[in-house]
Amino acid sequence: MAVVRSLPLGGRHPRTAFVLGGGGNLGAMQVGMLRAALEHGLVPDLIVGCSAGALNGAAIAADPTLEGVEQLAELWRSLDDGGIWPSGRLAGPWLLLRKGKALHTNDGLRAVLEAHLPERFEDLQVPFQCVAVSLARSAERWFWSGPLAAPLLASAALPAVFPPVAIDGEDYIDGGVIDNVPVSRALALGAERLVVMHVGNFFRPRPEPKRPLDVLLQAFSIGRGFRFHLDMRNLPTTVEAVVLPAVVPPAKLRYDDFSRSEELMTRAHAMASDHLRALRASAGG
């Protein structure tokens, strides 16, 4: 999907929402997208995010400038040192046989958040919300006030990979289970223009599954994408939307491999910049 509504030029500034979807290590693409958006004069009045998009969204809400983007880029570059994913000899199917709620702890990710982000939602410069899913109630919950780290960890708690996060006595997991690209939330908050950064918004033929786990992961991917496409089909005609193109990631990129972040950021910036220039040219700008 590319453009749903054309990018307007001049006139009244519409209430603009940056909508950042989940995608694990592919979230590096959003750094390039954010850079391109700001370079082309798109400034957020509010930001909503899920999972990796929640982490990126909070960082930009803290400093919605090109300097803030560069700080976020440095954070992504630092993730290649293995600090988020604990090292060990257990790998592959053996990890799935372990007792417990997750394959990894979230200690490394928590340390990154506490080192690089403000303590509270109220400390951010731009209104920001993120989503997580209650295990007990099978329902989404949106967070927009109070301590920041726990809701971000919950929003990014990829099922089975990271543990559920307890907030107010309730366990929460990755918001992408229900609302991976929270378009509808941005609309509910009064957005008149959406700048959508969906890192799964690319086409590549799905490989033939060879293991039960392959089928499971593909099913999860299909489920996450369904709501986004439904929300975009039902977008009100009064709302402008720009969906920035995502980069097709390298084949066989593991979920815990952050060594290609620089490449993803660079390629995504180039694609998003070209896309926005083409939009402005088609609108006569």
PDB file of C-alpha atoms in Angstrom:
ATOM      1  CA  MET A   1       0.000   0.000   0.000  1.00  0.00           C
ATOM      2  CA  ALA A   2       1.308   3.457  -0.825  1.00  0.00           C
ATOM      3  CA  VAL A   3      -0.758   6.641  -0.712  1.00  0.00           C
ATOM      4  CA  VAL A   4      -4.353   6.677   0.439  1.00  0.00           C
ATOM      5  CA  ARG A   5      -4.850  10.439   0.345  1.00  0.00           C
ATOM      6  CA  SER A   6      -2.564  12.985  -1.278  1.00  0.00           C
ATOM      7  CA  LEU A   7      -0.281  15.104   0.871  1.00  0.00           C
ATOM      8  CA  PRO A   8      -1.802  18.609   0.996  1.00  0.00           C
ATOM      9  CA  LEU A   9       0.205  21.773   0.544  1.00  0.00           C
ATOM     10  CA  GLY A  10      -0.406  24.985   2.434  1.00  0.00           C
ATOM     11  CA  GLY A  11      -3.661  25.940   4.100  1.00  0.00           C
ATOM     12  CA  ARG A  12      -4.678  25.008   7.620  1.00  0.00           C
ATOM     13  CA  HIS A  13      -2.386  22.616   9.419  1.00  0.00           C
ATOM     14  CA  PRO A  14      -4.349  19.404   9.998  1.00  0.00           C
ATOM     15  CA  ARG A  15      -3.967  17.610  13.329  1.00  0.00           C
ATOM     16  CA  THR A  16      -1.212  15.173  12.406  1.00  0.00           C
ATOM     17  CA  ALA A  17      -0.599  11.787  14.007  1.00  0.00           C
ATOM     18  CA  PHE A  18       2.468   9.643  13.527  1.00  0.00           C
ATOM     19  CA  VAL A  19       1.317   6.005  13.624  1.00  0.00           C
ATOM     20  CA  LEU A  20       4.169   3.570  14.281  1.00  0.00           C
ATOM     21  CA  GLY A  21       3.542  -0.157  13.999  1.00  0.00           C
ATOM     22  CA  GLY A  22       5.382  -3.083  15.524  1.00  0.00           C
ATOM     23  CA  GLY A  23       8.012  -5.178  13.825  1.00  0.00           C
ATOM     24  CA  GLY A  24      10.845  -6.158  16.151  1.00  0.00           C
ATOM     25  CA  ASN A  25      14.274  -5.504  14.691  1.00  0.00           C
ATOM     26  CA  LEU A  26      12.631  -4.191  11.501  1.00  0.00           C
ATOM     27  CA  GLY A  27      11.674  -1.188  13.610  1.00  0.00           C
ATOM     28  CA  ALA A  28      15.020   0.281  12.549  1.00  0.00           C
ATOM     29  CA  MET A  29      13.264   1.254   9.316  1.00  0.00           C
ATOM     30  CA  GLN A  30      11.143   3.727  11.254  1.00  0.00           C
ATOM     31  CA  VAL A  31      14.232   5.755  12.114  1.00  0.00           C
ATOM     32  CA  GLY A  32      14.735   6.457   8.412  1.00  0.00           C
ATOM     33  CA  MET A  33      11.020   7.117   7.939  1.00  0.00           C
ATOM     34  CA  LEU A  34      10.967   9.556  10.851  1.00  0.00           C
ATOM     35  CA  ARG A  35      13.970  11.409   9.490  1.00  0.00           C
ATOM     36  CA  ALA A  36      12.342  11.764   6.070  1.00  0.00           C
ATOM     37  CA  ALA A  37       9.019  12.898   7.545  1.00  0.00           C
ATOM     38  CA  LEU A  38      10.624  15.651   9.620  1.00  0.00           C
ATOM     39  CA  GLU A  39      12.832  16.749   6.722  1.00  0.00           C
ATOM     40  CA  HIS A  40       9.688  17.212   4.634  1.00  0.00           C
ATOM     41  CA  GLY A  41       7.982  19.338   7.256  1.00  0.00           C
ATOM     42  CA  LEU A  42       5.678  16.705   8.728  1.00  0.00           C
ATOM     43  CA  VAL A  43       5.511  17.431  12.462  1.00  0.00           C
ATOM     44  CA  PRO A  44       3.433  15.273  14.840  1.00  0.00           C
ATOM     45  CA  ASP A  45       0.724  16.709  17.050  1.00  0.00           C
ATOM     46  CA  LEU A  46       0.342  13.259  18.595  1.00  0.00           C
ATOM     47  CA  ILE A  47       2.053   9.889  18.319  1.00  0.00           C
ATOM     48  CA  VAL A  48       0.628   6.398  18.770  1.00  0.00           C
ATOM     49  CA  GLY A  49       2.743   3.271  18.693  1.00  0.00           C
ATOM     50  CA  CYS A  50       2.827  -0.449  19.212  1.00  0.00           C
ATOM     51  CA  SER A  51       5.723  -2.720  20.188  1.00  0.00           C
ATOM     52  CA  ALA A  52       8.925  -1.541  18.461  1.00  0.00           C
ATOM     53  CA  GLY A  53       6.879   1.363  17.141  1.00  0.00           C
ATOM     54  CA  ALA A  54       6.008   2.286  20.717  1.00  0.00           C
ATOM     55  CA  LEU A  55       9.697   2.460  21.616  1.00  0.00           C
ATOM     56  CA  ASN A  56      10.479   4.609  18.576  1.00  0.00           C
ATOM     57  CA  GLY A  57       7.379   6.703  19.116  1.00  0.00           C
ATOM     58  CA  ALA A  58       8.265   7.466  22.724  1.00  0.00           C
ATOM     59  CA  ALA A  59      11.786   8.490  21.701  1.00  0.00           C
ATOM     60  CA  ILE A  60      10.494  10.946  19.088  1.00  0.00           C
ATOM     61  CA  ALA A  61       7.790  12.210  21.432  1.00  0.00           C
ATOM     62  CA  ALA A  62      10.618  13.056  23.831  1.00  0.00           C
ATOM     63  CA  ASP A  63      12.535  15.002  21.160  1.00  0.00           C
ATOM     64  CA  PRO A  64      10.585  15.519  17.903  1.00  0.00           C
ATOM     65  CA  THR A  65      13.538  16.953  15.982  1.00  0.00           C
ATOM     66  CA  LEU A  66      16.206  15.699  13.603  1.00  0.00           C
ATOM     67  CA  GLU A  67      18.585  15.682  16.561  1.00  0.00           C
ATOM     68  CA  GLY A  68      16.145  13.380  18.334  1.00  0.00           C
ATOM     69  CA  VAL A  69      16.096  11.094  15.291  1.00  0.00           C
ATOM     70  CA  GLU A  70      19.889  10.910  15.315  1.00  0.00           C
ATOM     71  CA  GLN A  71      19.875   9.975  19.005  1.00  0.00           C
ATOM     72  CA  LEU A  72      17.360   7.245  18.203  1.00  0.00           C
ATOM     73  CA  ALA A  73      19.594   6.043  15.359  1.00  0.00           C
ATOM     74  CA  GLU A  74      22.513   5.795  17.777  1.00  0.00           C
ATOM     75  CA  LEU A  75      20.357   3.728  20.105  1.00  0.00           C
ATOM     76  CA  TRP A  76      19.539   1.278  17.300  1.00  0.00           C
ATOM     77  CA  ARG A  77      23.214   1.049  16.339  1.00  0.00           C
ATOM     78  CA  SER A  78      24.065   0.144  19.919  1.00  0.00           C
ATOM     79  CA  LEU A  79      21.659  -2.825  19.922  1.00  0.00           C
ATOM     80  CA  ASP A  80      24.049  -4.872  17.803  1.00  0.00           C
ATOM     81  CA  ASP A  81      26.165  -5.621  20.866  1.00  0.00           C
ATOM     82  CA  GLY A  82      23.760  -8.290  22.059  1.00  0.00           C
ATOM     83  CA  GLY A  83      22.605  -6.422  25.144  1.00  0.00           C
ATOM     84  CA  ILE A  84      18.899  -7.103  24.593  1.00  0.00           C
ATOM     85  CA  TRP A  85      19.070 -10.822  23.874  1.00  0.00           C
ATOM     86  CA  PRO A  86      20.871 -12.835  26.564  1.00  0.00           C
ATOM     87  CA  SER A  87      23.580 -15.087  25.195  1.00  0.00           C
ATOM     88  CA  GLY A  88      23.670 -18.783  25.975  1.00  0.00           C
ATOM     89  CA  ARG A  89      24.076 -22.244  24.568  1.00  0.00           C
ATOM     90  CA  LEU A  90      20.398 -23.077  24.410  1.00  0.00           C
ATOM     91  CA  ALA A  91      18.955 -22.217  21.039  1.00  0.00           C
ATOM     92  CA  GLY A  92      16.243 -23.135  18.592  1.00  0.00           C
ATOM     93  CA  PRO A  93      13.721 -25.802  19.609  1.00  0.00           C
ATOM     94  CA  TRP A  94      15.418 -26.450  22.951  1.00  0.00           C
ATOM     95  CA  LEU A  95      14.350 -23.046  24.203  1.00  0.00           C
ATOM     96  CA  LEU A  96      10.714 -23.919  23.509  1.00  0.00           C
ATOM     97  CA  LEU A  97      10.970 -26.839  25.951  1.00  0.00           C
ATOM     98  CA  ARG A  98      12.017 -24.654  28.866  1.00  0.00           C
ATOM     99  CA  LYS A  99       9.561 -23.971  31.663  1.00  0.00           C
ATOM    100  CA  GLY A 100       8.468 -20.401  32.168  1.00  0.00           C
ATOM    101  CA  LYS A 101       6.556 -17.711  30.321  1.00  0.00           C
ATOM    102  CA  ALA A 102       9.259 -16.573  27.887  1.00  0.00           C
ATOM    103  CA  LEU A 103      12.485 -17.478  26.133  1.00  0.00           C
ATOM    104  CA  HIS A 104      14.300 -14.342  27.313  1.00  0.00           C
ATOM    105  CA  THR A 105      14.129 -11.822  30.113  1.00  0.00           C
ATOM    106  CA  ASN A 106      13.396  -8.173  29.354  1.00  0.00           C
ATOM    107  CA  ASP A 107      16.224  -6.931  31.588  1.00  0.00           C
ATOM    108  CA  GLY A 108      18.346  -5.708  28.673  1.00  0.00           C
ATOM    109  CA  LEU A 109      15.469  -3.875  27.028  1.00  0.00           C
ATOM    110  CA  ARG A 110      14.455  -2.310  30.345  1.00  0.00           C
ATOM    111  CA  ALA A 111      17.996  -1.010  30.830  1.00  0.00           C
ATOM    112  CA  VAL A 112      17.955   0.555  27.350  1.00  0.00           C
ATOM    113  CA  LEU A 113      14.627   2.298  27.999  1.00  0.00           C
ATOM    114  CA  GLU A 114      15.649   3.620  31.391  1.00  0.00           C
ATOM    115  CA  ALA A 115      18.933   4.942  29.996  1.00  0.00           C
ATOM    116  CA  HIS A 116      17.502   6.705  26.940  1.00  0.00           C
ATOM    117  CA  LEU A 117      13.926   7.777  27.687  1.00  0.00           C
ATOM    118  CA  PRO A 118      12.209  10.020  30.243  1.00  0.00           C
ATOM    119  CA  GLU A 119      10.648   8.424  33.296  1.00  0.00           C
ATOM    120  CA  ARG A 120       7.033   9.454  32.678  1.00  0.00           C
ATOM    121  CA  PHE A 121       4.623  10.084  29.824  1.00  0.00           C
ATOM    122  CA  GLU A 122       4.160  13.597  31.173  1.00  0.00           C
ATOM    123  CA  ASP A 123       7.847  14.343  30.478  1.00  0.00           C
ATOM    124  CA  LEU A 124       7.412  13.887  26.716  1.00  0.00           C
ATOM    125  CA  GLN A 125       7.134  16.922  24.428  1.00  0.00           C
ATOM    126  CA  VAL A 126       4.411  15.435  22.179  1.00  0.00           C
ATOM    127  CA  PRO A 127       1.313  13.552  23.435  1.00  0.00           C
ATOM    128  CA  PHE A 128       2.045   9.843  23.094  1.00  0.00           C
ATOM    129  CA  GLN A 129       0.109   6.642  23.646  1.00  0.00           C
ATOM    130  CA  CYS A 130       1.059   2.984  23.359  1.00  0.00           C
ATOM    131  CA  VAL A 131      -0.947  -0.226  23.422  1.00  0.00           C
ATOM    132  CA  ALA A 132      -0.573  -3.590  25.139  1.00  0.00           C
ATOM    133  CA  VAL A 133      -2.891  -6.584  25.473  1.00  0.00           C
ATOM    134  CA  SER A 134      -4.246  -8.025  28.717  1.00  0.00           C
ATOM    135  CA  LEU A 135      -3.726 -11.789  28.946  1.00  0.00           C
ATOM    136  CA  ALA A 136      -6.583 -12.178  31.401  1.00  0.00           C
ATOM    137  CA  ARG A 137      -9.165 -10.034  29.587  1.00  0.00           C
ATOM    138  CA  SER A 138      -8.065 -10.603  25.965  1.00  0.00           C
ATOM    139  CA  ALA A 139      -8.429  -6.854  25.462  1.00  0.00           C
ATOM    140  CA  GLU A 140      -6.212  -3.968  24.483  1.00  0.00           C
ATOM    141  CA  ARG A 141      -5.251  -1.275  26.955  1.00  0.00           C
ATOM    142  CA  TRP A 142      -3.891   2.126  26.030  1.00  0.00           C
ATOM    143  CA  PHE A 143      -1.343   3.896  28.194  1.00  0.00           C
ATOM    144  CA  TRP A 144      -0.758   7.659  28.179  1.00  0.00           C
ATOM    145  CA  SER A 145       0.149   8.740  31.716  1.00  0.00           C
ATOM    146  CA  GLY A 146       2.362   7.735  34.595  1.00  0.00           C
ATOM    147  CA  PRO A 147       5.618   5.731  34.433  1.00  0.00           C
ATOM    148  CA  LEU A 148       6.767   5.080  30.872  1.00  0.00           C
ATOM    149  CA  ALA A 149       9.045   2.025  31.020  1.00  0.00           C
ATOM    150  CA  ALA A 150       6.539  -0.659  32.058  1.00  0.00           C
ATOM    151  CA  PRO A 151       3.922   0.144  29.368  1.00  0.00           C
ATOM    152  CA  LEU A 152       6.648   0.196  26.710  1.00  0.00           C
ATOM    153  CA  LEU A 153       7.969  -3.162  27.892  1.00  0.00           C
ATOM    154  CA  ALA A 154       4.417  -4.525  27.841  1.00  0.00           C
ATOM    155  CA  SER A 155       3.732  -3.166  24.361  1.00  0.00           C
ATOM    156  CA  ALA A 156       6.910  -4.879  23.123  1.00  0.00           C
ATOM    157  CA  ALA A 157       6.458  -8.150  25.032  1.00  0.00           C
ATOM    158  CA  LEU A 158       6.498 -10.416  21.983  1.00  0.00           C
ATOM    159  CA  PRO A 159       4.627 -13.579  23.057  1.00  0.00           C
ATOM    160  CA  ALA A 160       6.936 -16.371  24.198  1.00  0.00           C
ATOM    161  CA  VAL A 161      10.037 -14.257  23.473  1.00  0.00           C
ATOM    162  CA  PHE A 162       9.688 -11.649  26.235  1.00  0.00           C
ATOM    163  CA  PRO A 163       7.736 -12.195  29.466  1.00  0.00           C
ATOM    164  CA  PRO A 164       4.374 -10.588  30.141  1.00  0.00           C
ATOM    165  CA  VAL A 165       4.643  -7.345  32.098  1.00  0.00           C
ATOM    166  CA  ALA A 166       2.579  -6.845  35.245  1.00  0.00           C
ATOM    167  CA  ILE A 167       0.899  -3.443  35.518  1.00  0.00           C
ATOM    168  CA  ASP A 168      -1.683  -2.741  38.224  1.00  0.00           C
ATOM    169  CA  GLY A 169      -1.755  -6.455  39.043  1.00  0.00           C
ATOM    170  CA  GLU A 170      -2.512  -7.539  35.468  1.00  0.00           C
ATOM    171  CA  ASP A 171      -0.216  -9.225  32.922  1.00  0.00           C
ATOM    172  CA  TYR A 172       0.189  -7.587  29.510  1.00  0.00           C
ATOM    173  CA  ILE A 173       1.778  -8.718  26.249  1.00  0.00           C
ATOM    174  CA  ASP A 174       2.645  -7.237  22.854  1.00  0.00           C
ATOM    175  CA  GLY A 175      -0.018  -4.858  21.562  1.00  0.00           C
ATOM    176  CA  GLY A 176       0.529  -6.234  18.062  1.00  0.00           C
ATOM    177  CA  VAL A 177      -1.588  -9.237  18.962  1.00  0.00           C
ATOM    178  CA  ILE A 178      -4.647  -6.982  18.556  1.00  0.00           C
ATOM    179  CA  ASP A 179      -3.592  -3.643  17.073  1.00  0.00           C
ATOM    180  CA  ASN A 180      -0.174  -3.757  15.443  1.00  0.00           C
ATOM    181  CA  VAL A 181      -0.594  -0.512  13.447  1.00  0.00           C
ATOM    182  CA  PRO A 182      -2.945   1.608  15.568  1.00  0.00           C
ATOM    183  CA  VAL A 183      -4.681   3.639  12.887  1.00  0.00           C
ATOM    184  CA  SER A 184      -8.047   3.545  14.636  1.00  0.00           C
ATOM    185  CA  ARG A 185      -6.571   4.913  17.857  1.00  0.00           C
ATOM    186  CA  ALA A 186      -5.125   7.905  16.041  1.00  0.00           C
ATOM    187  CA  LEU A 187      -8.551   8.599  14.539  1.00  0.00           C
ATOM    188  CA  ALA A 188     -10.222   8.283  17.935  1.00  0.00           C
ATOM    189  CA  LEU A 189      -7.807  10.921  19.255  1.00  0.00           C
ATOM    190  CA  GLY A 190      -8.894  13.370  16.572  1.00  0.00           C
ATOM    191  CA  ALA A 191      -6.190  12.955  13.935  1.00  0.00           C
ATOM    192  CA  GLU A 192      -6.975  14.591  10.612  1.00  0.00           C
ATOM    193  CA  ARG A 193      -3.787  13.463   8.890  1.00  0.00           C
ATOM    194  CA  LEU A 194      -2.020  10.136   9.417  1.00  0.00           C
ATOM    195  CA  VAL A 195       1.640   9.501   8.677  1.00  0.00           C
ATOM    196  CA  VAL A 196       1.793   5.715   8.898  1.00  0.00           C
ATOM    197  CA  MET A 197       5.076   3.895   9.472  1.00  0.00           C
ATOM    198  CA  HIS A 198       4.274   0.201   9.034  1.00  0.00           C
ATOM    199  CA  VAL A 199       7.490  -1.781   8.681  1.00  0.00           C
ATOM    200  CA  GLY A 200       5.587  -4.869   7.532  1.00  0.00           C
ATOM    201  CA  ASN A 201       4.104  -2.961   4.608  1.00  0.00           C
ATOM    202  CA  PHE A 202       5.985  -4.764   1.826  1.00  0.00           C
ATOM    203  CA  PHE A 203       5.311  -7.714  -0.419  1.00  0.00           C
ATOM    204  CA  ARG A 204       7.478 -10.787  -0.612  1.00  0.00           C
ATOM    205  CA  PRO A 205       6.208 -14.271  -1.456  1.00  0.00           C
ATOM    206  CA  ARG A 206       5.883 -16.300   1.716  1.00  0.00           C
ATOM    207  CA  PRO A 207       8.195 -19.313   1.783  1.00  0.00           C
ATOM    208  CA  GLU A 208       6.772 -22.805   1.969  1.00  0.00           C
ATOM    209  CA  PRO A 209       6.554 -23.626   5.693  1.00  0.00           C
ATOM    210  CA  LYS A 210       8.752 -26.530   6.709  1.00  0.00           C
ATOM    211  CA  ARG A 211       8.023 -26.671  10.451  1.00  0.00           C
ATOM    212  CA  PRO A 212       4.982 -26.185  12.679  1.00  0.00           C
ATOM    213  CA  LEU A 213       6.700 -23.052  14.018  1.00  0.00           C
ATOM    214  CA  ASP A 214       6.847 -21.613  10.479  1.00  0.00           C
ATOM    215  CA  VAL A 215       3.076 -22.002  10.134  1.00  0.00           C
ATOM    216  CA  LEU A 216       2.558 -20.427  13.554  1.00  0.00           C
ATOM    217  CA  LEU A 217       4.696 -17.381  12.729  1.00  0.00           C
ATOM    218  CA  GLN A 218       3.059 -16.890   9.334  1.00  0.00           C
ATOM    219  CA  ALA A 219      -0.394 -17.133  10.909  1.00  0.00           C
ATOM    220  CA  PHE A 220       0.594 -14.513  13.493  1.00  0.00           C
ATOM    221  CA  SER A 221       1.873 -12.240  10.731  1.00  0.00           C
ATOM    222  CA  ILE A 222      -1.352 -12.585   8.743  1.00  0.00           C
ATOM    223  CA  GLY A 223      -3.425 -11.841  11.830  1.00  0.00           C
ATOM    224  CA  ARG A 224      -1.406  -8.731  12.661  1.00  0.00           C
ATOM    225  CA  GLY A 225      -1.790  -7.366   9.147  1.00  0.00           C
ATOM    226  CA  PHE A 226      -5.519  -7.991   8.848  1.00  0.00           C
ATOM    227  CA  ARG A 227      -6.684  -5.205  11.155  1.00  0.00           C
ATOM    228  CA  PHE A 228      -4.382  -2.662   9.519  1.00  0.00           C
ATOM    229  CA  HIS A 229      -5.792  -3.317   6.057  1.00  0.00           C
ATOM    230  CA  LEU A 230      -9.343  -3.295   7.434  1.00  0.00           C
ATOM    231  CA  ASP A 231      -8.764   0.040   9.195  1.00  0.00           C
ATOM    232  CA  MET A 232      -7.297   1.575   6.050  1.00  0.00           C
ATOM    233  CA  ARG A 233     -10.212   0.394   3.914  1.00  0.00           C
ATOM    234  CA  ASN A 234     -12.605   2.020   6.392  1.00  0.00           C
ATOM    235  CA  LEU A 235     -10.672   5.284   6.692  1.00  0.00           C
ATOM    236  CA  PRO A 236     -13.021   8.298   6.714  1.00  0.00           C
ATOM    237  CA  THR A 237     -12.896  10.297   3.509  1.00  0.00           C
ATOM    238  CA  THR A 238     -12.136  13.442   5.511  1.00  0.00           C
ATOM    239  CA  VAL A 239      -8.845  12.017   6.783  1.00  0.00           C
ATOM    240  CA  GLU A 240      -5.607  12.393   4.841  1.00  0.00           C
ATOM    241  CA  ALA A 241      -3.193   9.492   5.052  1.00  0.00           C
ATOM    242  CA  VAL A 242       0.339   8.894   3.878  1.00  0.00           C
ATOM    243  CA  VAL A 243       1.664   5.367   4.298  1.00  0.00           C
ATOM    244  CA  LEU A 244       5.418   5.424   3.969  1.00  0.00           C
ATOM    245  CA  PRO A 245       6.879   2.487   2.026  1.00  0.00           C
ATOM    246  CA  ALA A 246       8.766  -0.187   3.922  1.00  0.00           C
ATOM    247  CA  VAL A 247      12.015  -1.774   2.837  1.00  0.00           C
ATOM    248  CA  VAL A 248      12.011  -5.447   1.912  1.00  0.00           C
ATOM    249  CA  PRO A 249      14.344  -6.804   4.619  1.00  0.00           C
ATOM    250  CA  PRO A 250      17.250  -9.132   3.950  1.00  0.00           C
ATOM    251  CA  ALA A 251      16.192 -12.741   3.548  1.00  0.00           C
ATOM    252  CA  LYS A 252      16.579 -14.979   6.592  1.00  0.00           C
ATOM    253  CA  LEU A 253      17.062 -12.070   8.987  1.00  0.00           C
ATOM    254  CA  ARG A 254      16.619 -13.552  12.471  1.00  0.00           C
ATOM    255  CA  TYR A 255      14.435 -11.747  14.987  1.00  0.00           C
ATOM    256  CA  ASP A 256      17.446 -11.242  17.269  1.00  0.00           C
ATOM    257  CA  ASP A 257      19.823  -9.966  14.555  1.00  0.00           C
ATOM    258  CA  PHE A 258      20.364  -6.203  14.811  1.00  0.00           C
ATOM    259  CA  SER A 259      23.459  -6.142  12.608  1.00  0.00           C
ATOM    260  CA  ARG A 260      21.491  -4.769   9.627  1.00  0.00           C
ATOM    261  CA  SER A 261      19.936  -1.800  11.431  1.00  0.00           C
ATOM    262  CA  GLU A 262      22.135   0.780   9.714  1.00  0.00           C
ATOM    263  CA  GLU A 263      21.238  -0.625   6.304  1.00  0.00           C
ATOM    264  CA  LEU A 264      17.522  -0.643   7.124  1.00  0.00           C
ATOM    265  CA  MET A 265      17.603   2.934   8.421  1.00  0.00           C
ATOM    266  CA  THR A 266      19.465   4.193   5.354  1.00  0.00           C
ATOM    267  CA  ARG A 267      17.318   2.400   2.798  1.00  0.00           C
ATOM    268  CA  ALA A 268      14.068   3.370   4.534  1.00  0.00           C
ATOM    269  CA  HIS A 269      15.113   7.030   4.624  1.00  0.00           C
ATOM    270  CA  ALA A 270      15.843   7.007   0.888  1.00  0.00           C
ATOM    271  CA  MET A 271      12.549   5.317   0.017  1.00  0.00           C
ATOM    272  CA  ALA A 272      10.460   7.546   2.283  1.00  0.00           C
ATOM    273  CA  SER A 273      12.166  10.694   0.953  1.00  0.00           C
ATOM    274  CA  ASP A 274      11.532   9.687  -2.647  1.00  0.00           C
ATOM    275  CA  HIS A 275       7.936   8.872  -1.800  1.00  0.00           C
ATOM    276  CA  LEU A 276       7.274  12.234  -0.140  1.00  0.00           C
ATOM    277  CA  ARG A 277       8.943  14.129  -2.975  1.00  0.00           C
ATOM    278  CA  ALA A 278       6.759  12.294  -5.484  1.00  0.00           C
ATOM    279  CA  LEU A 279       3.653  13.136  -3.451  1.00  0.00           C
ATOM    280  CA  ARG A 280       4.489  16.816  -3.383  1.00  0.00           C
ATOM    281  CA  ALA A 281       5.276  16.829  -7.093  1.00  0.00           C
ATOM    282  CA  SER A 282       1.949  15.170  -7.921  1.00  0.00           C
ATOM    283  CA  ALA A 283       0.180  17.763  -5.753  1.00  0.00           C
ATOM    284  CA  GLY A 284       1.868  20.561  -7.672  1.00  0.00           C
ATOM    285  CA  GLY A 285       4.299  21.538  -4.912  1.00  0.00           C
TER     286      GLY A 285
END
